[in-house]
Amino acid sequence: MVGFGTRSGYRALWQSFADSVKYGSLEPVRYTLAKELGISIRPNEHRNITLAQLGLKVQRQTAFQFKGEDLLNAARQGLFGDAPDSVFTVMPRSARVEGQAGNKGWALELTFSLALRSKSATLRNGESDFFRQMADGKTEFSEFDGDVPYRKVYLEDKYYLTSLLSVEKRYEVAMNATLPKGTIVNSDFVDANRGVLDRLRLRAQFVVKDKNTAQALADNPDMSTIRELVASGEIDAQKSMLFIPGSESGMRQSAVPGLALGETIVDLTGKSRRVWNPGASRLEVIVNEAFHKF
């Protein structure tokens, strides 16, 4: 999806249209559009829509947004660092040996998701959670085991004009809206976060010194083994990289003028790869949806 936003330079856009007409060339307008358009790529948008909502013309959503670079930083700490207070746990999904990493060992590529750490919480009748939901003796509540680093919270109205054209009106509620450790929320909200994070697919590459050890880990990737190998020095955390592979990550992309959607990296085997820019990648938890017909 592409569109115009508050950061778009409308004067530059109109001037580019005039220049294209004046010089009989589309080059001025192409160049300016590339700079001034806001871009949002949402390959997994269908996951936010249930069958009961199909065909409705107006859609309202509340979204809690994680930024890709924050998730990668949390994953790096979970894999190689000391993060006892992190709200995230790394969940290995699959792994494979990519090849030799020069003369340093063998490059193993791990695909993983994240899990959210929380525990059951009890509120007395009349008490309320973070979102001001009152305890009634029936609703279940949970308490986060660490800071939950939402970068943005917003309300969004979507008006579907045709199957290919829609208009969005967004109300940004909060920026850098981290929920601190110990925050108590409705358990349904925690479940919504866990569902989104469970579908997330990020990747890490790191060097394992011994080939047989690398292959054994690829056959059965688990965090306890990874942490043991890091502690023993068999895995060198300094020879590692984490990245967002693309649409298969389950994330979406959102770029304002000047922010690239993708980047080229060289992996630990020396292969060049095109991946998503963590700064332009978003993971959104959609809650409190209300839908209306005209």
PDB file of C-alpha atoms in Angstrom:
ATOM      1  CA  MET A   1       0.000   0.000   0.000  1.00  0.00           C
ATOM      2  CA  VAL A   2       1.263   3.466  -0.820  1.00  0.00           C
ATOM      3  CA  GLY A   3      -0.146   6.765   0.277  1.00  0.00           C
ATOM      4  CA  PHE A   4       0.414  10.372   1.243  1.00  0.00           C
ATOM      5  CA  GLY A   5       0.923  11.391   4.831  1.00  0.00           C
ATOM      6  CA  THR A   6       1.713  14.374   7.009  1.00  0.00           C
ATOM      7  CA  ARG A   7       5.438  14.039   6.225  1.00  0.00           C
ATOM      8  CA  SER A   8       4.964  14.090   2.476  1.00  0.00           C
ATOM      9  CA  GLY A   9       6.216  17.220   0.707  1.00  0.00           C
ATOM     10  CA  TYR A  10       3.130  18.290  -1.212  1.00  0.00           C
ATOM     11  CA  ARG A  11       4.816  21.361  -2.692  1.00  0.00           C
ATOM     12  CA  ALA A  12       7.560  19.143  -4.119  1.00  0.00           C
ATOM     13  CA  LEU A  13       4.938  16.748  -5.473  1.00  0.00           C
ATOM     14  CA  TRP A  14       2.981  19.472  -7.277  1.00  0.00           C
ATOM     15  CA  GLN A  15       6.218  20.926  -8.669  1.00  0.00           C
ATOM     16  CA  SER A  16       7.232  17.514  -9.986  1.00  0.00           C
ATOM     17  CA  PHE A  17       3.893  17.141 -11.785  1.00  0.00           C
ATOM     18  CA  ALA A  18       4.394  20.555 -13.370  1.00  0.00           C
ATOM     19  CA  ASP A  19       7.961  19.710 -14.398  1.00  0.00           C
ATOM     20  CA  SER A  20       6.848  16.421 -15.952  1.00  0.00           C
ATOM     21  CA  VAL A  21       4.279  18.273 -18.067  1.00  0.00           C
ATOM     22  CA  LYS A  22       6.744  21.034 -18.929  1.00  0.00           C
ATOM     23  CA  TYR A  23       9.543  18.715 -20.049  1.00  0.00           C
ATOM     24  CA  GLY A  24       7.374  15.889 -21.396  1.00  0.00           C
ATOM     25  CA  SER A  25       9.005  13.335 -19.123  1.00  0.00           C
ATOM     26  CA  LEU A  26       7.802  11.196 -16.210  1.00  0.00           C
ATOM     27  CA  GLU A  27      11.225  11.250 -14.577  1.00  0.00           C
ATOM     28  CA  PRO A  28      10.580  14.272 -12.273  1.00  0.00           C
ATOM     29  CA  VAL A  29       7.367  12.821 -10.870  1.00  0.00           C
ATOM     30  CA  ARG A  30       8.845   9.312 -10.514  1.00  0.00           C
ATOM     31  CA  TYR A  31      11.800  10.656  -8.549  1.00  0.00           C
ATOM     32  CA  THR A  32       9.640  12.778  -6.250  1.00  0.00           C
ATOM     33  CA  LEU A  33       7.083  10.036  -5.615  1.00  0.00           C
ATOM     34  CA  ALA A  34       9.872   7.684  -4.574  1.00  0.00           C
ATOM     35  CA  LYS A  35      10.981  10.256  -1.987  1.00  0.00           C
ATOM     36  CA  GLU A  36       7.656  11.559  -0.720  1.00  0.00           C
ATOM     37  CA  LEU A  37       5.277   8.597  -0.689  1.00  0.00           C
ATOM     38  CA  GLY A  38       4.682   6.734   2.524  1.00  0.00           C
ATOM     39  CA  ILE A  39       4.857   2.993   1.914  1.00  0.00           C
ATOM     40  CA  SER A  40       3.207   0.192   3.855  1.00  0.00           C
ATOM     41  CA  ILE A  41       3.600  -3.437   2.783  1.00  0.00           C
ATOM     42  CA  ARG A  42       1.267  -5.830   4.597  1.00  0.00           C
ATOM     43  CA  PRO A  43       1.607  -9.375   3.249  1.00  0.00           C
ATOM     44  CA  ASN A  44      -0.135 -10.848   6.295  1.00  0.00           C
ATOM     45  CA  GLU A  45      -3.025  -8.392   6.602  1.00  0.00           C
ATOM     46  CA  HIS A  46      -5.533 -11.220   6.086  1.00  0.00           C
ATOM     47  CA  ARG A  47      -4.658 -12.508   9.551  1.00  0.00           C
ATOM     48  CA  ASN A  48      -6.305  -9.430  11.051  1.00  0.00           C
ATOM     49  CA  ILE A  49      -9.686 -10.174   9.442  1.00  0.00           C
ATOM     50  CA  THR A  50     -12.110 -12.899  10.496  1.00  0.00           C
ATOM     51  CA  LEU A  51     -14.785 -14.428   8.277  1.00  0.00           C
ATOM     52  CA  ALA A  52     -17.489 -12.510  10.145  1.00  0.00           C
ATOM     53  CA  GLN A  53     -15.874  -9.244   9.114  1.00  0.00           C
ATOM     54  CA  LEU A  54     -15.608  -9.834   5.375  1.00  0.00           C
ATOM     55  CA  GLY A  55     -17.678  -7.463   3.293  1.00  0.00           C
ATOM     56  CA  LEU A  56     -17.961  -4.785   5.954  1.00  0.00           C
ATOM     57  CA  LYS A  57     -17.132  -1.349   4.624  1.00  0.00           C
ATOM     58  CA  VAL A  58     -15.821   0.373   7.737  1.00  0.00           C
ATOM     59  CA  GLN A  59     -13.317  -1.207  10.087  1.00  0.00           C
ATOM     60  CA  ARG A  60     -11.924   0.154  13.364  1.00  0.00           C
ATOM     61  CA  GLN A  61      -8.833  -1.325  14.982  1.00  0.00           C
ATOM     62  CA  THR A  62      -6.640  -0.675  17.987  1.00  0.00           C
ATOM     63  CA  ALA A  63      -3.044  -1.694  17.304  1.00  0.00           C
ATOM     64  CA  PHE A  64      -0.062  -2.180  19.588  1.00  0.00           C
ATOM     65  CA  GLN A  65       3.090  -2.031  17.495  1.00  0.00           C
ATOM     66  CA  PHE A  66       6.493  -3.649  17.989  1.00  0.00           C
ATOM     67  CA  LYS A  67       9.469  -2.447  15.955  1.00  0.00           C
ATOM     68  CA  GLY A  68      11.676  -4.980  14.203  1.00  0.00           C
ATOM     69  CA  GLU A  69      14.938  -3.719  15.657  1.00  0.00           C
ATOM     70  CA  ASP A  70      13.578  -4.023  19.214  1.00  0.00           C
ATOM     71  CA  LEU A  71      12.571  -7.640  18.606  1.00  0.00           C
ATOM     72  CA  LEU A  72      15.990  -8.467  17.130  1.00  0.00           C
ATOM     73  CA  ASN A  73      17.747  -6.834  20.097  1.00  0.00           C
ATOM     74  CA  ALA A  74      15.623  -8.852  22.513  1.00  0.00           C
ATOM     75  CA  ALA A  75      16.372 -12.031  20.570  1.00  0.00           C
ATOM     76  CA  ARG A  76      20.113 -11.330  20.623  1.00  0.00           C
ATOM     77  CA  GLN A  77      20.017 -10.960  24.388  1.00  0.00           C
ATOM     78  CA  GLY A  78      18.000 -14.153  24.691  1.00  0.00           C
ATOM     79  CA  LEU A  79      20.397 -16.125  22.508  1.00  0.00           C
ATOM     80  CA  PHE A  80      23.772 -14.805  23.616  1.00  0.00           C
ATOM     81  CA  GLY A  81      23.354 -12.400  26.529  1.00  0.00           C
ATOM     82  CA  ASP A  82      22.120 -12.236  30.075  1.00  0.00           C
ATOM     83  CA  ALA A  83      18.495 -11.105  30.084  1.00  0.00           C
ATOM     84  CA  PRO A  84      16.720 -12.476  33.179  1.00  0.00           C
ATOM     85  CA  ASP A  85      14.203  -9.608  33.172  1.00  0.00           C
ATOM     86  CA  SER A  86      13.332  -9.803  29.475  1.00  0.00           C
ATOM     87  CA  VAL A  87       9.662 -10.303  28.696  1.00  0.00           C
ATOM     88  CA  PHE A  88      10.636 -12.342  25.625  1.00  0.00           C
ATOM     89  CA  THR A  89      11.849 -15.922  25.299  1.00  0.00           C
ATOM     90  CA  VAL A  90      13.455 -17.209  22.087  1.00  0.00           C
ATOM     91  CA  MET A  91      11.625 -20.216  20.626  1.00  0.00           C
ATOM     92  CA  PRO A  92      13.715 -22.162  18.047  1.00  0.00           C
ATOM     93  CA  ARG A  93      11.666 -23.449  15.107  1.00  0.00           C
ATOM     94  CA  SER A  94      14.235 -24.942  12.729  1.00  0.00           C
ATOM     95  CA  ALA A  95      17.916 -24.743  11.880  1.00  0.00           C
ATOM     96  CA  ARG A  96      20.349 -25.726   9.170  1.00  0.00           C
ATOM     97  CA  VAL A  97      24.086 -25.624   8.540  1.00  0.00           C
ATOM     98  CA  GLU A  98      24.668 -23.055   5.797  1.00  0.00           C
ATOM     99  CA  GLY A  99      28.315 -23.897   5.159  1.00  0.00           C
ATOM    100  CA  GLN A 100      31.781 -22.930   6.298  1.00  0.00           C
ATOM    101  CA  ALA A 101      32.360 -19.501   7.794  1.00  0.00           C
ATOM    102  CA  GLY A 102      35.839 -19.003   6.422  1.00  0.00           C
ATOM    103  CA  ASN A 103      38.294 -20.848   8.652  1.00  0.00           C
ATOM    104  CA  LYS A 104      36.387 -19.987  11.839  1.00  0.00           C
ATOM    105  CA  GLY A 105      33.903 -22.847  11.879  1.00  0.00           C
ATOM    106  CA  TRP A 106      30.462 -23.591  10.494  1.00  0.00           C
ATOM    107  CA  ALA A 107      27.639 -21.118   9.968  1.00  0.00           C
ATOM    108  CA  LEU A 108      24.359 -22.309  11.451  1.00  0.00           C
ATOM    109  CA  GLU A 109      21.139 -20.482  10.568  1.00  0.00           C
ATOM    110  CA  LEU A 110      18.365 -20.591  13.161  1.00  0.00           C
ATOM    111  CA  THR A 111      14.733 -19.702  12.462  1.00  0.00           C
ATOM    112  CA  PHE A 112      12.888 -18.707  15.616  1.00  0.00           C
ATOM    113  CA  SER A 113       9.856 -16.975  17.072  1.00  0.00           C
ATOM    114  CA  LEU A 114       9.407 -15.201  20.389  1.00  0.00           C
ATOM    115  CA  ALA A 115       7.242 -16.036  23.383  1.00  0.00           C
ATOM    116  CA  LEU A 116       5.882 -13.576  25.931  1.00  0.00           C
ATOM    117  CA  ARG A 117       6.553 -14.227  29.620  1.00  0.00           C
ATOM    118  CA  SER A 118       3.734 -13.548  32.058  1.00  0.00           C
ATOM    119  CA  LYS A 119       2.099 -15.062  35.106  1.00  0.00           C
ATOM    120  CA  SER A 120      -1.404 -15.193  36.504  1.00  0.00           C
ATOM    121  CA  ALA A 121      -2.510 -12.175  38.527  1.00  0.00           C
ATOM    122  CA  THR A 122      -5.385 -11.703  40.938  1.00  0.00           C
ATOM    123  CA  LEU A 123      -7.450  -8.555  41.327  1.00  0.00           C
ATOM    124  CA  ARG A 124     -10.061  -8.080  44.017  1.00  0.00           C
ATOM    125  CA  ASN A 125     -13.597  -7.096  43.067  1.00  0.00           C
ATOM    126  CA  GLY A 126     -13.639  -3.394  42.265  1.00  0.00           C
ATOM    127  CA  GLU A 127      -9.953  -3.240  41.289  1.00  0.00           C
ATOM    128  CA  SER A 128      -9.024  -2.607  37.654  1.00  0.00           C
ATOM    129  CA  ASP A 129      -6.185  -3.553  35.325  1.00  0.00           C
ATOM    130  CA  PHE A 130      -3.998  -1.253  33.206  1.00  0.00           C
ATOM    131  CA  PHE A 131      -6.796  -0.786  30.667  1.00  0.00           C
ATOM    132  CA  ARG A 132      -9.297   0.004  33.456  1.00  0.00           C
ATOM    133  CA  GLN A 133     -11.176  -3.246  33.126  1.00  0.00           C
ATOM    134  CA  MET A 134     -12.826  -3.985  36.434  1.00  0.00           C
ATOM    135  CA  ALA A 135     -12.395  -7.323  38.174  1.00  0.00           C
ATOM    136  CA  ASP A 136     -15.692  -9.181  38.383  1.00  0.00           C
ATOM    137  CA  GLY A 137     -14.645 -12.570  39.704  1.00  0.00           C
ATOM    138  CA  LYS A 138     -14.876 -14.126  36.235  1.00  0.00           C
ATOM    139  CA  THR A 139     -12.316 -12.295  34.083  1.00  0.00           C
ATOM    140  CA  GLU A 140      -8.777 -13.687  34.176  1.00  0.00           C
ATOM    141  CA  PHE A 141      -5.796 -11.352  34.465  1.00  0.00           C
ATOM    142  CA  SER A 142      -2.054 -11.697  33.840  1.00  0.00           C
ATOM    143  CA  GLU A 143       1.066  -9.825  34.920  1.00  0.00           C
ATOM    144  CA  PHE A 144       3.997  -9.207  32.543  1.00  0.00           C
ATOM    145  CA  ASP A 145       7.380 -10.578  33.665  1.00  0.00           C
ATOM    146  CA  GLY A 146       9.279  -7.757  31.946  1.00  0.00           C
ATOM    147  CA  ASP A 147       8.912  -4.501  30.036  1.00  0.00           C
ATOM    148  CA  VAL A 148       6.803  -4.869  26.867  1.00  0.00           C
ATOM    149  CA  PRO A 149       8.401  -2.468  24.338  1.00  0.00           C
ATOM    150  CA  TYR A 150       5.541  -1.183  22.193  1.00  0.00           C
ATOM    151  CA  ARG A 151       6.784   1.638  19.983  1.00  0.00           C
ATOM    152  CA  LYS A 152       3.342   2.925  19.090  1.00  0.00           C
ATOM    153  CA  VAL A 153      -0.320   2.510  19.972  1.00  0.00           C
ATOM    154  CA  TYR A 154      -2.940   3.782  17.556  1.00  0.00           C
ATOM    155  CA  LEU A 155      -6.582   3.628  16.561  1.00  0.00           C
ATOM    156  CA  GLU A 156      -7.299   3.188  12.874  1.00  0.00           C
ATOM    157  CA  ASP A 157     -10.481   3.545  10.829  1.00  0.00           C
ATOM    158  CA  LYS A 158     -10.462   1.911   7.396  1.00  0.00           C
ATOM    159  CA  TYR A 159     -12.991   2.879   4.734  1.00  0.00           C
ATOM    160  CA  TYR A 160     -13.096   0.373   1.876  1.00  0.00           C
ATOM    161  CA  LEU A 161     -14.101   2.147  -1.343  1.00  0.00           C
ATOM    162  CA  THR A 162     -13.359  -0.717  -3.747  1.00  0.00           C
ATOM    163  CA  SER A 163     -11.512  -4.011  -3.494  1.00  0.00           C
ATOM    164  CA  LEU A 164      -8.270  -2.210  -4.405  1.00  0.00           C
ATOM    165  CA  LEU A 165      -8.784   1.239  -2.869  1.00  0.00           C
ATOM    166  CA  SER A 166      -9.274   2.243   0.733  1.00  0.00           C
ATOM    167  CA  VAL A 167      -8.826   5.291   2.925  1.00  0.00           C
ATOM    168  CA  GLU A 168      -7.341   5.105   6.404  1.00  0.00           C
ATOM    169  CA  LYS A 169      -7.664   7.565   9.250  1.00  0.00           C
ATOM    170  CA  ARG A 170      -5.231   6.942  12.058  1.00  0.00           C
ATOM    171  CA  TYR A 171      -5.222   8.366  15.564  1.00  0.00           C
ATOM    172  CA  GLU A 172      -1.880   7.854  17.288  1.00  0.00           C
ATOM    173  CA  VAL A 173      -2.539   7.363  20.986  1.00  0.00           C
ATOM    174  CA  ALA A 174       0.985   6.952  22.332  1.00  0.00           C
ATOM    175  CA  MET A 175       4.597   6.783  21.152  1.00  0.00           C
ATOM    176  CA  ASN A 176       7.250   4.622  22.842  1.00  0.00           C
ATOM    177  CA  ALA A 177       4.402   3.099  24.838  1.00  0.00           C
ATOM    178  CA  THR A 178       6.351   0.517  26.846  1.00  0.00           C
ATOM    179  CA  LEU A 179       4.271  -1.328  29.434  1.00  0.00           C
ATOM    180  CA  PRO A 180       6.560  -1.801  32.457  1.00  0.00           C
ATOM    181  CA  LYS A 181       7.269  -5.041  34.238  1.00  0.00           C
ATOM    182  CA  GLY A 182       4.453  -5.953  36.602  1.00  0.00           C
ATOM    183  CA  THR A 183       1.702  -4.366  34.502  1.00  0.00           C
ATOM    184  CA  ILE A 184      -1.562  -6.284  34.967  1.00  0.00           C
ATOM    185  CA  VAL A 185      -3.814  -6.754  31.934  1.00  0.00           C
ATOM    186  CA  ASN A 186      -6.689  -8.941  30.786  1.00  0.00           C
ATOM    187  CA  SER A 187      -5.422 -12.436  29.907  1.00  0.00           C
ATOM    188  CA  ASP A 188      -7.103 -12.153  26.497  1.00  0.00           C
ATOM    189  CA  PHE A 189      -4.716  -9.291  25.694  1.00  0.00           C
ATOM    190  CA  VAL A 190      -1.736 -11.468  26.628  1.00  0.00           C
ATOM    191  CA  ASP A 191      -3.105 -14.287  24.453  1.00  0.00           C
ATOM    192  CA  ALA A 192      -3.444 -11.882  21.499  1.00  0.00           C
ATOM    193  CA  ASN A 193       0.223 -10.912  21.874  1.00  0.00           C
ATOM    194  CA  ARG A 194       1.316 -14.522  22.180  1.00  0.00           C
ATOM    195  CA  GLY A 195      -0.573 -15.508  19.044  1.00  0.00           C
ATOM    196  CA  VAL A 196       1.134 -12.813  16.966  1.00  0.00           C
ATOM    197  CA  LEU A 197       4.587 -13.540  18.394  1.00  0.00           C
ATOM    198  CA  ASP A 198       4.124 -17.287  17.851  1.00  0.00           C
ATOM    199  CA  ARG A 199       3.642 -16.670  14.114  1.00  0.00           C
ATOM    200  CA  LEU A 200       6.725 -14.457  13.945  1.00  0.00           C
ATOM    201  CA  ARG A 201       9.721 -15.891  12.082  1.00  0.00           C
ATOM    202  CA  LEU A 202      13.113 -14.229  12.549  1.00  0.00           C
ATOM    203  CA  ARG A 203      16.559 -15.602  11.762  1.00  0.00           C
ATOM    204  CA  ALA A 204      19.970 -15.708  13.371  1.00  0.00           C
ATOM    205  CA  GLN A 205      23.292 -16.901  12.007  1.00  0.00           C
ATOM    206  CA  PHE A 206      26.176 -17.812  14.261  1.00  0.00           C
ATOM    207  CA  VAL A 207      29.418 -19.751  14.014  1.00  0.00           C
ATOM    208  CA  VAL A 208      29.804 -23.173  15.626  1.00  0.00           C
ATOM    209  CA  LYS A 209      33.419 -24.302  15.771  1.00  0.00           C
ATOM    210  CA  ASP A 210      32.887 -28.058  15.282  1.00  0.00           C
ATOM    211  CA  LYS A 211      31.009 -29.414  12.250  1.00  0.00           C
ATOM    212  CA  ASN A 212      29.458 -32.363  14.088  1.00  0.00           C
ATOM    213  CA  THR A 213      28.274 -30.109  16.900  1.00  0.00           C
ATOM    214  CA  ALA A 214      26.755 -27.731  14.353  1.00  0.00           C
ATOM    215  CA  GLN A 215      24.904 -30.554  12.604  1.00  0.00           C
ATOM    216  CA  ALA A 216      23.612 -31.985  15.881  1.00  0.00           C
ATOM    217  CA  LEU A 217      22.254 -28.570  16.823  1.00  0.00           C
ATOM    218  CA  ALA A 218      20.657 -28.162  13.390  1.00  0.00           C
ATOM    219  CA  ASP A 219      18.927 -31.530  13.821  1.00  0.00           C
ATOM    220  CA  ASN A 220      17.581 -30.607  17.254  1.00  0.00           C
ATOM    221  CA  PRO A 221      17.713 -26.857  17.933  1.00  0.00           C
ATOM    222  CA  ASP A 222      16.892 -25.902  21.503  1.00  0.00           C
ATOM    223  CA  MET A 223      17.779 -22.989  23.734  1.00  0.00           C
ATOM    224  CA  SER A 224      19.410 -24.978  26.521  1.00  0.00           C
ATOM    225  CA  THR A 225      21.961 -26.429  24.079  1.00  0.00           C
ATOM    226  CA  ILE A 226      22.603 -23.032  22.489  1.00  0.00           C
ATOM    227  CA  ARG A 227      23.219 -21.424  25.880  1.00  0.00           C
ATOM    228  CA  GLU A 228      25.571 -24.254  26.889  1.00  0.00           C
ATOM    229  CA  LEU A 229      27.554 -23.856  23.665  1.00  0.00           C
ATOM    230  CA  VAL A 230      27.761 -20.089  24.164  1.00  0.00           C
ATOM    231  CA  ALA A 231      28.987 -20.567  27.734  1.00  0.00           C
ATOM    232  CA  SER A 232      31.634 -23.096  26.639  1.00  0.00           C
ATOM    233  CA  GLY A 233      32.870 -20.898  23.785  1.00  0.00           C
ATOM    234  CA  GLU A 234      31.790 -23.373  21.081  1.00  0.00           C
ATOM    235  CA  ILE A 235      29.482 -20.626  19.786  1.00  0.00           C
ATOM    236  CA  ASP A 236      31.102 -17.197  19.519  1.00  0.00           C
ATOM    237  CA  ALA A 237      28.441 -14.518  20.034  1.00  0.00           C
ATOM    238  CA  GLN A 238      30.738 -11.968  18.388  1.00  0.00           C
ATOM    239  CA  LYS A 239      30.470 -13.942  15.137  1.00  0.00           C
ATOM    240  CA  SER A 240      26.707 -13.714  14.788  1.00  0.00           C
ATOM    241  CA  MET A 241      24.024 -11.761  12.961  1.00  0.00           C
ATOM    242  CA  LEU A 242      20.250 -11.478  13.253  1.00  0.00           C
ATOM    243  CA  PHE A 243      17.901 -10.377  10.485  1.00  0.00           C
ATOM    244  CA  ILE A 244      14.331 -10.252   9.200  1.00  0.00           C
ATOM    245  CA  PRO A 245      14.098 -12.568   6.175  1.00  0.00           C
ATOM    246  CA  GLY A 246      11.137 -10.931   4.397  1.00  0.00           C
ATOM    247  CA  SER A 247       7.390 -11.448   4.207  1.00  0.00           C
ATOM    248  CA  GLU A 248       7.759 -14.940   5.666  1.00  0.00           C
ATOM    249  CA  SER A 249       8.658 -13.214   8.937  1.00  0.00           C
ATOM    250  CA  GLY A 250       4.977 -12.416   9.491  1.00  0.00           C
ATOM    251  CA  MET A 251       5.806  -8.735   9.851  1.00  0.00           C
ATOM    252  CA  ARG A 252       4.733  -5.740   7.790  1.00  0.00           C
ATOM    253  CA  GLN A 253       6.778  -2.872   6.408  1.00  0.00           C
ATOM    254  CA  SER A 254       6.165   0.805   6.900  1.00  0.00           C
ATOM    255  CA  ALA A 255       8.520   3.436   5.541  1.00  0.00           C
ATOM    256  CA  VAL A 256       8.360   7.198   5.619  1.00  0.00           C
ATOM    257  CA  PRO A 257      10.424   9.337   3.217  1.00  0.00           C
ATOM    258  CA  GLY A 258      14.117   8.649   3.651  1.00  0.00           C
ATOM    259  CA  LEU A 259      13.759   5.197   5.246  1.00  0.00           C
ATOM    260  CA  ALA A 260      14.612   2.235   3.011  1.00  0.00           C
ATOM    261  CA  LEU A 261      12.412  -0.841   3.167  1.00  0.00           C
ATOM    262  CA  GLY A 262      15.192  -3.336   2.492  1.00  0.00           C
ATOM    263  CA  GLU A 263      18.918  -3.755   2.824  1.00  0.00           C
ATOM    264  CA  THR A 264      21.623  -6.060   1.496  1.00  0.00           C
ATOM    265  CA  ILE A 265      23.700  -8.042   3.964  1.00  0.00           C
ATOM    266  CA  VAL A 266      26.599 -10.451   3.581  1.00  0.00           C
ATOM    267  CA  ASP A 267      26.008 -13.538   5.699  1.00  0.00           C
ATOM    268  CA  LEU A 268      28.633 -15.539   7.564  1.00  0.00           C
ATOM    269  CA  THR A 269      29.321 -17.761   4.552  1.00  0.00           C
ATOM    270  CA  GLY A 270      30.044 -14.709   2.380  1.00  0.00           C
ATOM    271  CA  LYS A 271      26.748 -14.868   0.492  1.00  0.00           C
ATOM    272  CA  SER A 272      24.932 -11.630  -0.338  1.00  0.00           C
ATOM    273  CA  ARG A 273      21.277 -11.585   0.726  1.00  0.00           C
ATOM    274  CA  ARG A 274      18.411  -9.140   0.464  1.00  0.00           C
ATOM    275  CA  VAL A 275      16.512  -8.747   3.753  1.00  0.00           C
ATOM    276  CA  TRP A 276      14.050  -6.348   5.357  1.00  0.00           C
ATOM    277  CA  ASN A 277      15.245  -3.230   7.140  1.00  0.00           C
ATOM    278  CA  PRO A 278      14.542  -3.733  10.889  1.00  0.00           C
ATOM    279  CA  GLY A 279      13.813  -0.026  11.253  1.00  0.00           C
ATOM    280  CA  ALA A 280      11.026  -0.264   8.667  1.00  0.00           C
ATOM    281  CA  SER A 281       9.566  -3.567   9.904  1.00  0.00           C
ATOM    282  CA  ARG A 282       6.612  -3.725  12.271  1.00  0.00           C
ATOM    283  CA  LEU A 283       4.741  -6.415  14.165  1.00  0.00           C
ATOM    284  CA  GLU A 284       1.256  -5.411  15.239  1.00  0.00           C
ATOM    285  CA  VAL A 285      -1.124  -6.833  17.811  1.00  0.00           C
ATOM    286  CA  ILE A 286      -4.682  -5.937  16.781  1.00  0.00           C
ATOM    287  CA  VAL A 287      -7.255  -5.787  19.581  1.00  0.00           C
ATOM    288  CA  ASN A 288     -10.638  -4.260  20.398  1.00  0.00           C
ATOM    289  CA  GLU A 289     -11.897  -4.474  16.823  1.00  0.00           C
ATOM    290  CA  ALA A 290     -15.309  -2.987  16.040  1.00  0.00           C
ATOM    291  CA  PHE A 291     -16.913  -3.252  12.618  1.00  0.00           C
ATOM    292  CA  HIS A 292     -19.785  -1.318  11.087  1.00  0.00           C
ATOM    293  CA  LYS A 293     -21.891  -1.225   7.940  1.00  0.00           C
ATOM    294  CA  PHE A 294     -22.992   1.966   6.255  1.00  0.00           C
TER     295      PHE A 294
END
